[in-house]
PDB file of C-alpha atoms in Angstrom:
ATOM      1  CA  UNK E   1       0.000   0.000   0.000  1.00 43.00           C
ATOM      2  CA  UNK E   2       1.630   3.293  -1.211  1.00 59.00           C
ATOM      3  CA  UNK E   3       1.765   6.065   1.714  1.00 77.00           C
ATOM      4  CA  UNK E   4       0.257   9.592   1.352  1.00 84.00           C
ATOM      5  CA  UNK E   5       2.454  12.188   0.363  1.00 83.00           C
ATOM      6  CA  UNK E   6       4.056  14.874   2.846  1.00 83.00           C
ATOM      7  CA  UNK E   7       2.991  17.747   0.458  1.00 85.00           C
ATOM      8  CA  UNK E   8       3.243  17.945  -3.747  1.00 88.00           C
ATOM      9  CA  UNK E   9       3.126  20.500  -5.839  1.00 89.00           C
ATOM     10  CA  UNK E  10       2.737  21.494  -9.717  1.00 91.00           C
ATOM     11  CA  UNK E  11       6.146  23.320 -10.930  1.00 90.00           C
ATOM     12  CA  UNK E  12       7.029  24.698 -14.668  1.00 91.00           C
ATOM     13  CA  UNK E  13      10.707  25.745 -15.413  1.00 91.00           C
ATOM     14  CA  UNK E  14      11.603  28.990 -17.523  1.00 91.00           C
ATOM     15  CA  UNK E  15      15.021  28.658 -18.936  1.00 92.00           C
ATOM     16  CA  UNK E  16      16.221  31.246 -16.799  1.00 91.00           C
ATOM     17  CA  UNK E  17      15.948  28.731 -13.923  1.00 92.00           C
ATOM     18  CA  UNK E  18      17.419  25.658 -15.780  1.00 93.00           C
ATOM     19  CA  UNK E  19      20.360  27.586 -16.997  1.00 92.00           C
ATOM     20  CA  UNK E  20      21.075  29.103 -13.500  1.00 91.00           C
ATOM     21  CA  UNK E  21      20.853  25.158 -12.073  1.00 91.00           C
ATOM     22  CA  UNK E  22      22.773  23.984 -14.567  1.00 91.00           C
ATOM     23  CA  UNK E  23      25.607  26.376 -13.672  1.00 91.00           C
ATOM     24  CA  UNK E  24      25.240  25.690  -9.894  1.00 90.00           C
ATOM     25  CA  UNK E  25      25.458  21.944 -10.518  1.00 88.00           C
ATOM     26  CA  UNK E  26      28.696  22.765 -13.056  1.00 88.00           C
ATOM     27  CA  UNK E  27      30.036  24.653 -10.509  1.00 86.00           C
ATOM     28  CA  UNK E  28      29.662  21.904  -7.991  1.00 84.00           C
ATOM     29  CA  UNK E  29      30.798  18.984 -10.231  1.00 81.00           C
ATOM     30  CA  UNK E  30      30.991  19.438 -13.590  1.00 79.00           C
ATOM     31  CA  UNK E  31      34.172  21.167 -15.283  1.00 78.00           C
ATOM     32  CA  UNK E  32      33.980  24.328 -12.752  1.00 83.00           C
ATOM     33  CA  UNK E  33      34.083  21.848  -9.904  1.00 85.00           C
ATOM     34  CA  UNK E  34      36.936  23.312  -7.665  1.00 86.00           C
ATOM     35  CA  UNK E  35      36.836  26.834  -9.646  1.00 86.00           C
ATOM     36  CA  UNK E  36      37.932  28.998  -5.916  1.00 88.00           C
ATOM     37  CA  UNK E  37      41.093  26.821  -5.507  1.00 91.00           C
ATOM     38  CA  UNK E  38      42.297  26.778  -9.129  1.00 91.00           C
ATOM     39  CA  UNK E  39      41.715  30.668  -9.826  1.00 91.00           C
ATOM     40  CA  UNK E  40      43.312  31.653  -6.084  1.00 92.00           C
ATOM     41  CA  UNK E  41      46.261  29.606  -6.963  1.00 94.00           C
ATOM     42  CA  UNK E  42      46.647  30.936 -10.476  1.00 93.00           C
ATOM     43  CA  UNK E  43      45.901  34.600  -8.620  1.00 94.00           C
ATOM     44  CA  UNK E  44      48.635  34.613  -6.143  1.00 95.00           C
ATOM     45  CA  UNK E  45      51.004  33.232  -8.819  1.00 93.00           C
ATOM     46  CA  UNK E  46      50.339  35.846 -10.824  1.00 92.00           C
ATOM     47  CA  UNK E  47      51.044  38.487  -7.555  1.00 92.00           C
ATOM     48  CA  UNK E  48      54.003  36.479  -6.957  1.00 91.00           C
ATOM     49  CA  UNK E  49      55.427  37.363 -10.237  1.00 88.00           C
ATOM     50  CA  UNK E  50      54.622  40.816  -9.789  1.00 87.00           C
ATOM     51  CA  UNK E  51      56.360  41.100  -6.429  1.00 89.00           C
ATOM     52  CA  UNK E  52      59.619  39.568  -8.498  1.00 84.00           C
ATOM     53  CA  UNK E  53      60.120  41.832 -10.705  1.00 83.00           C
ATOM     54  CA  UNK E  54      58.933  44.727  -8.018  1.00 85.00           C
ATOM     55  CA  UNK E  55      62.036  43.476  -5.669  1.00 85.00           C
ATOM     56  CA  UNK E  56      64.293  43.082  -9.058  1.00 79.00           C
ATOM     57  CA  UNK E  57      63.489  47.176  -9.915  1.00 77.00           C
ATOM     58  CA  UNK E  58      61.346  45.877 -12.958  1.00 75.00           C
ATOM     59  CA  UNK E  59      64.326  44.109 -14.504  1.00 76.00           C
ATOM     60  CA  UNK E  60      62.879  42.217 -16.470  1.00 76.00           C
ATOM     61  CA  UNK E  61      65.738  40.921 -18.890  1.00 79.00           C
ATOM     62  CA  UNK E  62      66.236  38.970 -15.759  1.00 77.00           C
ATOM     63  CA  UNK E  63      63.274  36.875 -15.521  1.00 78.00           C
ATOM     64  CA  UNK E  64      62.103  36.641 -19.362  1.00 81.00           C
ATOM     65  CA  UNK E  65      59.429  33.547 -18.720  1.00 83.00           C
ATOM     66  CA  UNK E  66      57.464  36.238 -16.905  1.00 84.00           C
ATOM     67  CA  UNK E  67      56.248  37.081 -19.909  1.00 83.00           C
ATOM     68  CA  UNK E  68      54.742  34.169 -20.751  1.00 88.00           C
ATOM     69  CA  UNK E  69      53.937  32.914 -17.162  1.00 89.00           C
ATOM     70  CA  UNK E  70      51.916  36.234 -15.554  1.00 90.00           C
ATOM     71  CA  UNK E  71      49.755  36.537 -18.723  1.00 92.00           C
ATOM     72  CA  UNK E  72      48.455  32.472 -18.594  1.00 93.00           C
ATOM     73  CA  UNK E  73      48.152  32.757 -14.605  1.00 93.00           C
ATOM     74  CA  UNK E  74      46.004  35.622 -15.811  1.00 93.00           C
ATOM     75  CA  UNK E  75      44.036  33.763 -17.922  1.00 94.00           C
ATOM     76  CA  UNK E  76      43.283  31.175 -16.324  1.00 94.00           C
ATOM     77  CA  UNK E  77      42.196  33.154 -13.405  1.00 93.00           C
ATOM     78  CA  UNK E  78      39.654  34.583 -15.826  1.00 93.00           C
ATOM     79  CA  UNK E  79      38.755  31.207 -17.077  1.00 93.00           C
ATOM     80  CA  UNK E  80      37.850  29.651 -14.202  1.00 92.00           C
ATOM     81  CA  UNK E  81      35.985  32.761 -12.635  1.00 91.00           C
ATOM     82  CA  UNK E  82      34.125  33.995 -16.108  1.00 91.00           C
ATOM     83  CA  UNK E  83      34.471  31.617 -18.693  1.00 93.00           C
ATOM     84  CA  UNK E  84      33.550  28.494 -17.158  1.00 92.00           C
ATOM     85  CA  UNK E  85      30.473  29.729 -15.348  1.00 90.00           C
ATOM     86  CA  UNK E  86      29.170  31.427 -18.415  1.00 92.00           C
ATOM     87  CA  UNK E  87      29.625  27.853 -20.430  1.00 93.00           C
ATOM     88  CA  UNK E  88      28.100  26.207 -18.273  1.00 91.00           C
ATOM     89  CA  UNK E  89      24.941  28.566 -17.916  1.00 92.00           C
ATOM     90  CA  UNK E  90      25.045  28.287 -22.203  1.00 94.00           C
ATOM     91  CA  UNK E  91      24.808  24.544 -22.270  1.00 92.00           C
ATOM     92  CA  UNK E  92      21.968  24.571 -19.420  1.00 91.00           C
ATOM     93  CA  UNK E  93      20.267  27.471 -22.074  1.00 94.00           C
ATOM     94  CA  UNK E  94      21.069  24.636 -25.059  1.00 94.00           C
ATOM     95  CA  UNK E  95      19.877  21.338 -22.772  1.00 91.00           C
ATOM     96  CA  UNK E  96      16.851  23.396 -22.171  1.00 92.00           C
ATOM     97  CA  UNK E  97      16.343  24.231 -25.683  1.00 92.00           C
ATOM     98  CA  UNK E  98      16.415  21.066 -27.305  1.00 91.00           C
ATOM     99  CA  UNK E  99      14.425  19.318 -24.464  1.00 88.00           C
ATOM    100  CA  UNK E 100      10.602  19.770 -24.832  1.00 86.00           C
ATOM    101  CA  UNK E 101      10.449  17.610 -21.367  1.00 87.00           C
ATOM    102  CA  UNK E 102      12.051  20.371 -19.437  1.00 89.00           C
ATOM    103  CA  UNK E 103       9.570  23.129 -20.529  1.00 88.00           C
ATOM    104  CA  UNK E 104       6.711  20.806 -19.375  1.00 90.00           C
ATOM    105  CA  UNK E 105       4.762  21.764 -16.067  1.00 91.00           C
ATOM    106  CA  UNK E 106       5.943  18.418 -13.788  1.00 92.00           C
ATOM    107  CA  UNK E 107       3.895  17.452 -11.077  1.00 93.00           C
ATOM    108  CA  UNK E 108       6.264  16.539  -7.326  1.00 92.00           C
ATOM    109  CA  UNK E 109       5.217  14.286  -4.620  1.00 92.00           C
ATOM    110  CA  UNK E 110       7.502  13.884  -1.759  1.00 90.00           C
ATOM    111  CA  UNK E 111       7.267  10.525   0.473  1.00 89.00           C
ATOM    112  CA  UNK E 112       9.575   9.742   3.240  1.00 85.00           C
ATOM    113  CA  UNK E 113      12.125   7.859   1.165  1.00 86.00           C
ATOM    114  CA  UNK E 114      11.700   9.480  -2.003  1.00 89.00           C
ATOM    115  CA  UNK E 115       9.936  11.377  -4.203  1.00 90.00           C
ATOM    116  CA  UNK E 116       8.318  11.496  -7.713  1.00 91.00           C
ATOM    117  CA  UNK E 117       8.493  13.706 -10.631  1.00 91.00           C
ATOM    118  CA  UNK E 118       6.174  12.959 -13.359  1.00 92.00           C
ATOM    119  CA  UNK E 119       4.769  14.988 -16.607  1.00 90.00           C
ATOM    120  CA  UNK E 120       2.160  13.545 -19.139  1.00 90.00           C
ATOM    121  CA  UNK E 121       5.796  11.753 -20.997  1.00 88.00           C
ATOM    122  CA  UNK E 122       7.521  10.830 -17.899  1.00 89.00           C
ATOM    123  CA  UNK E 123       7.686   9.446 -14.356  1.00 90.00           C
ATOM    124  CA  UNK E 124      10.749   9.752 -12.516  1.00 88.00           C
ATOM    125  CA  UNK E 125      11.155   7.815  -8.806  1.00 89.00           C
ATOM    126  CA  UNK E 126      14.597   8.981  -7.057  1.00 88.00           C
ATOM    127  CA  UNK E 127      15.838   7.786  -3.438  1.00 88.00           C
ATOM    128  CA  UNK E 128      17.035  10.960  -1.127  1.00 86.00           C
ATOM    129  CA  UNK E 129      19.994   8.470  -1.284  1.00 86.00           C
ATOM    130  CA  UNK E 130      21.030   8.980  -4.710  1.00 87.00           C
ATOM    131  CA  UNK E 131      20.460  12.871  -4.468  1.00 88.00           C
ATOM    132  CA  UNK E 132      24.515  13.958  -4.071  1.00 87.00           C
ATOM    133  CA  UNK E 133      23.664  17.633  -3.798  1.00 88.00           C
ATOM    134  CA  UNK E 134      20.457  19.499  -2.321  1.00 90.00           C
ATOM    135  CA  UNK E 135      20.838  23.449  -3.106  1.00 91.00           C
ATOM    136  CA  UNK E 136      18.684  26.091  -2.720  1.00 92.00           C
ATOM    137  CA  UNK E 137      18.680  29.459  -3.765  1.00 91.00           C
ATOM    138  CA  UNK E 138      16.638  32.236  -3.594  1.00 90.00           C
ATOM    139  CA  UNK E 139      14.769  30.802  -7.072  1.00 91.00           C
ATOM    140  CA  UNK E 140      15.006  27.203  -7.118  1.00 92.00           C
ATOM    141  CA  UNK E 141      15.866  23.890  -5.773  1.00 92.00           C
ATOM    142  CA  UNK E 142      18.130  21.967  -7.597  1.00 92.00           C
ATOM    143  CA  UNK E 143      18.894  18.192  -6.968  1.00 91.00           C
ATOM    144  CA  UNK E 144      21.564  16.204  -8.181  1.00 86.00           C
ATOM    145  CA  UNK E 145      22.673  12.688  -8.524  1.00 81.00           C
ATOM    146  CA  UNK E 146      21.189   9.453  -9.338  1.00 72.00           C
ATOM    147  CA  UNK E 147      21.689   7.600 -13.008  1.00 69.00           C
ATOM    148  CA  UNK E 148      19.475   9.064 -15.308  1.00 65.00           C
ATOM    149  CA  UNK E 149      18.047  12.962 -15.170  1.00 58.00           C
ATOM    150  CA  UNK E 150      21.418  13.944 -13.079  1.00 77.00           C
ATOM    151  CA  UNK E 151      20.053  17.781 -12.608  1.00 87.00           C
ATOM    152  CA  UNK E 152      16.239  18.255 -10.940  1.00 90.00           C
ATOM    153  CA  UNK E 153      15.782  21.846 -10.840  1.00 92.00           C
ATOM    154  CA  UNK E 154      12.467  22.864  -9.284  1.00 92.00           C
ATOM    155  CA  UNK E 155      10.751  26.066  -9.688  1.00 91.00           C
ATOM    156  CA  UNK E 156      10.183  28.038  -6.382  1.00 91.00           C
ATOM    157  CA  UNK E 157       7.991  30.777  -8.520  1.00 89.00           C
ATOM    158  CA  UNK E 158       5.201  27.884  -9.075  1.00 86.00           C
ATOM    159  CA  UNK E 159       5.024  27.378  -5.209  1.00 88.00           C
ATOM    160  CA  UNK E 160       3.064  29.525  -2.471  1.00 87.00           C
ATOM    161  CA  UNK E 161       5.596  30.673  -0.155  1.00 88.00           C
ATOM    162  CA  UNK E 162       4.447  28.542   2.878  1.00 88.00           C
ATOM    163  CA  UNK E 163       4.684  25.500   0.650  1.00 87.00           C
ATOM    164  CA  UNK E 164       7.967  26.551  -0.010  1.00 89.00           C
ATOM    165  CA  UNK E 165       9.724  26.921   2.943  1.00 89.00           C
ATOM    166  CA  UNK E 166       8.258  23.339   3.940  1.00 88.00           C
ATOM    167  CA  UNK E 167      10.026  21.557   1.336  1.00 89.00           C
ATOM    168  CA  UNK E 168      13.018  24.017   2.253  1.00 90.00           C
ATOM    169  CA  UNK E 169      12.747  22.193   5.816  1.00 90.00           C
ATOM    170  CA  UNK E 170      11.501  19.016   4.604  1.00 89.00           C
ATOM    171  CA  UNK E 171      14.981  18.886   2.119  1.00 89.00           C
ATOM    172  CA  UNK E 172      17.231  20.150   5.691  1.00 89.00           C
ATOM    173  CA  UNK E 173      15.741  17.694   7.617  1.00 86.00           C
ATOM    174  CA  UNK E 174      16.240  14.554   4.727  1.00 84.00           C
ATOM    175  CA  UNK E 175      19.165  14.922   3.271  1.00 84.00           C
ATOM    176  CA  UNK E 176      21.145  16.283   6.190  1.00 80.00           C
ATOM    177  CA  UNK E 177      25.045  16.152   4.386  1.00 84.00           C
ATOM    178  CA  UNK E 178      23.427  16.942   1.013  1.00 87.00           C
ATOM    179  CA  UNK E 179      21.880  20.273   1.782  1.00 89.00           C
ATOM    180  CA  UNK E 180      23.101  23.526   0.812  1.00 89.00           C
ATOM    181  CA  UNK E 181      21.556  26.387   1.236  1.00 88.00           C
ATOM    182  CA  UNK E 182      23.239  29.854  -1.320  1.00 83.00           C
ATOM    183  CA  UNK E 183      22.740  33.158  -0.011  1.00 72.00           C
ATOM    184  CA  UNK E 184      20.374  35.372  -0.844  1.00 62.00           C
ATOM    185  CA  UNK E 185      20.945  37.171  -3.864  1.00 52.00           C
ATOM    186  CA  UNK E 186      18.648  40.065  -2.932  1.00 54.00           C
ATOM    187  CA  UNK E 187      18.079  41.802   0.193  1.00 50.00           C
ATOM    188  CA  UNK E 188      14.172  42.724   0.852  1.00 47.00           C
ATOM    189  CA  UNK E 189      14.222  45.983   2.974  1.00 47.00           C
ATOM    190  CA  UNK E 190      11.421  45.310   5.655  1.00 45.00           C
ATOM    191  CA  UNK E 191       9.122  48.356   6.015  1.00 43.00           C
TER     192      UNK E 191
END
């Protein structure tokens, strides 16, 4: 016998929402994945070659592979900050356009072990123990992991505010490690 749900919901995805998921989830672990690290490193290296040739008086017929080396640490410090990020929010933009799934309003019902996401083409059942990451942001919920449909994003602008911060709690209480909660992109000034 098949339990009630704790709460469902109806939720339709704008590609605005998919691309910004996407990114998250690339930023988590796709190609981004470690993107603070790798840009620091290639940061201070480029300082570091700055403060050589500061304490060599600018000299720098000493130390000609500074010319090649500052530039790529430079680079690459744009790559993974800009570059990578913006990639990744153009191939959620391209998954989204050439999947008439995503663009379908998807109906959510969330059990104790799991939860279901079906549309009139599909029915998806995932385990909280396959879901790797749990993020929200101010927009969405996005879950990852599992063998097929690796990025869930869910819509919060389908979902009355109560409603929401239920699964918010529901998702902190669950999936304890897997949680992650951004911060708020906008401040609301309280009147």
């Amino acid at each position: 016998m098949e339990h009630k749900p704790f709460f469902s919901f109806k939720s339709k995805l704008d590609i605005s929402e998919y691309s910004q998921g996407y990114k998250i989830y690339d930023l988590t672990n796709g190609n981004s994945k470690g993107w603070k690290w790798k840009s620091s490193m290639f940061f201070f290296l480029a300082l570091l070659m700055i403060l050589i040739l500061s304490v060599n008086e600018f000299r720098i017929e000493r130390f000609p592979k500074i010319f090649i080396i500052f530039p790529v640490c430079v680079y690459l410090c744009i790559h993974y900050v800009c570059i990578l990020p913006q990639k990744a929010k153009a191939e959620g933009k391209k998954i989204f356009d050439t999947s008439y799934l995503l663009s379908q309003e998807s109906s959510f019902e969330f059990y104790k072990e799991y939860f279901t996401m079906s549309n009139q083409y599909e029915f998806l059942k995932r385990y909280y123990s396959e879901i790797t990451d749990c993020i929200e942001t101010d927009d969405i919920f996005l879950l990852g992991g599992g063998m097929q449909n690796a990025v869930i994003v869910i819509s919060k602008s389908c979902i009355d505010e109560k409603k929401c911060s239920s699964v918010s709690r529901f998702f902190q209480n669950e999936m304890v490690t897997q949680y992650k909660r951004t911060k708020p992109l906008k401040k609301v000034k309280k009147q």
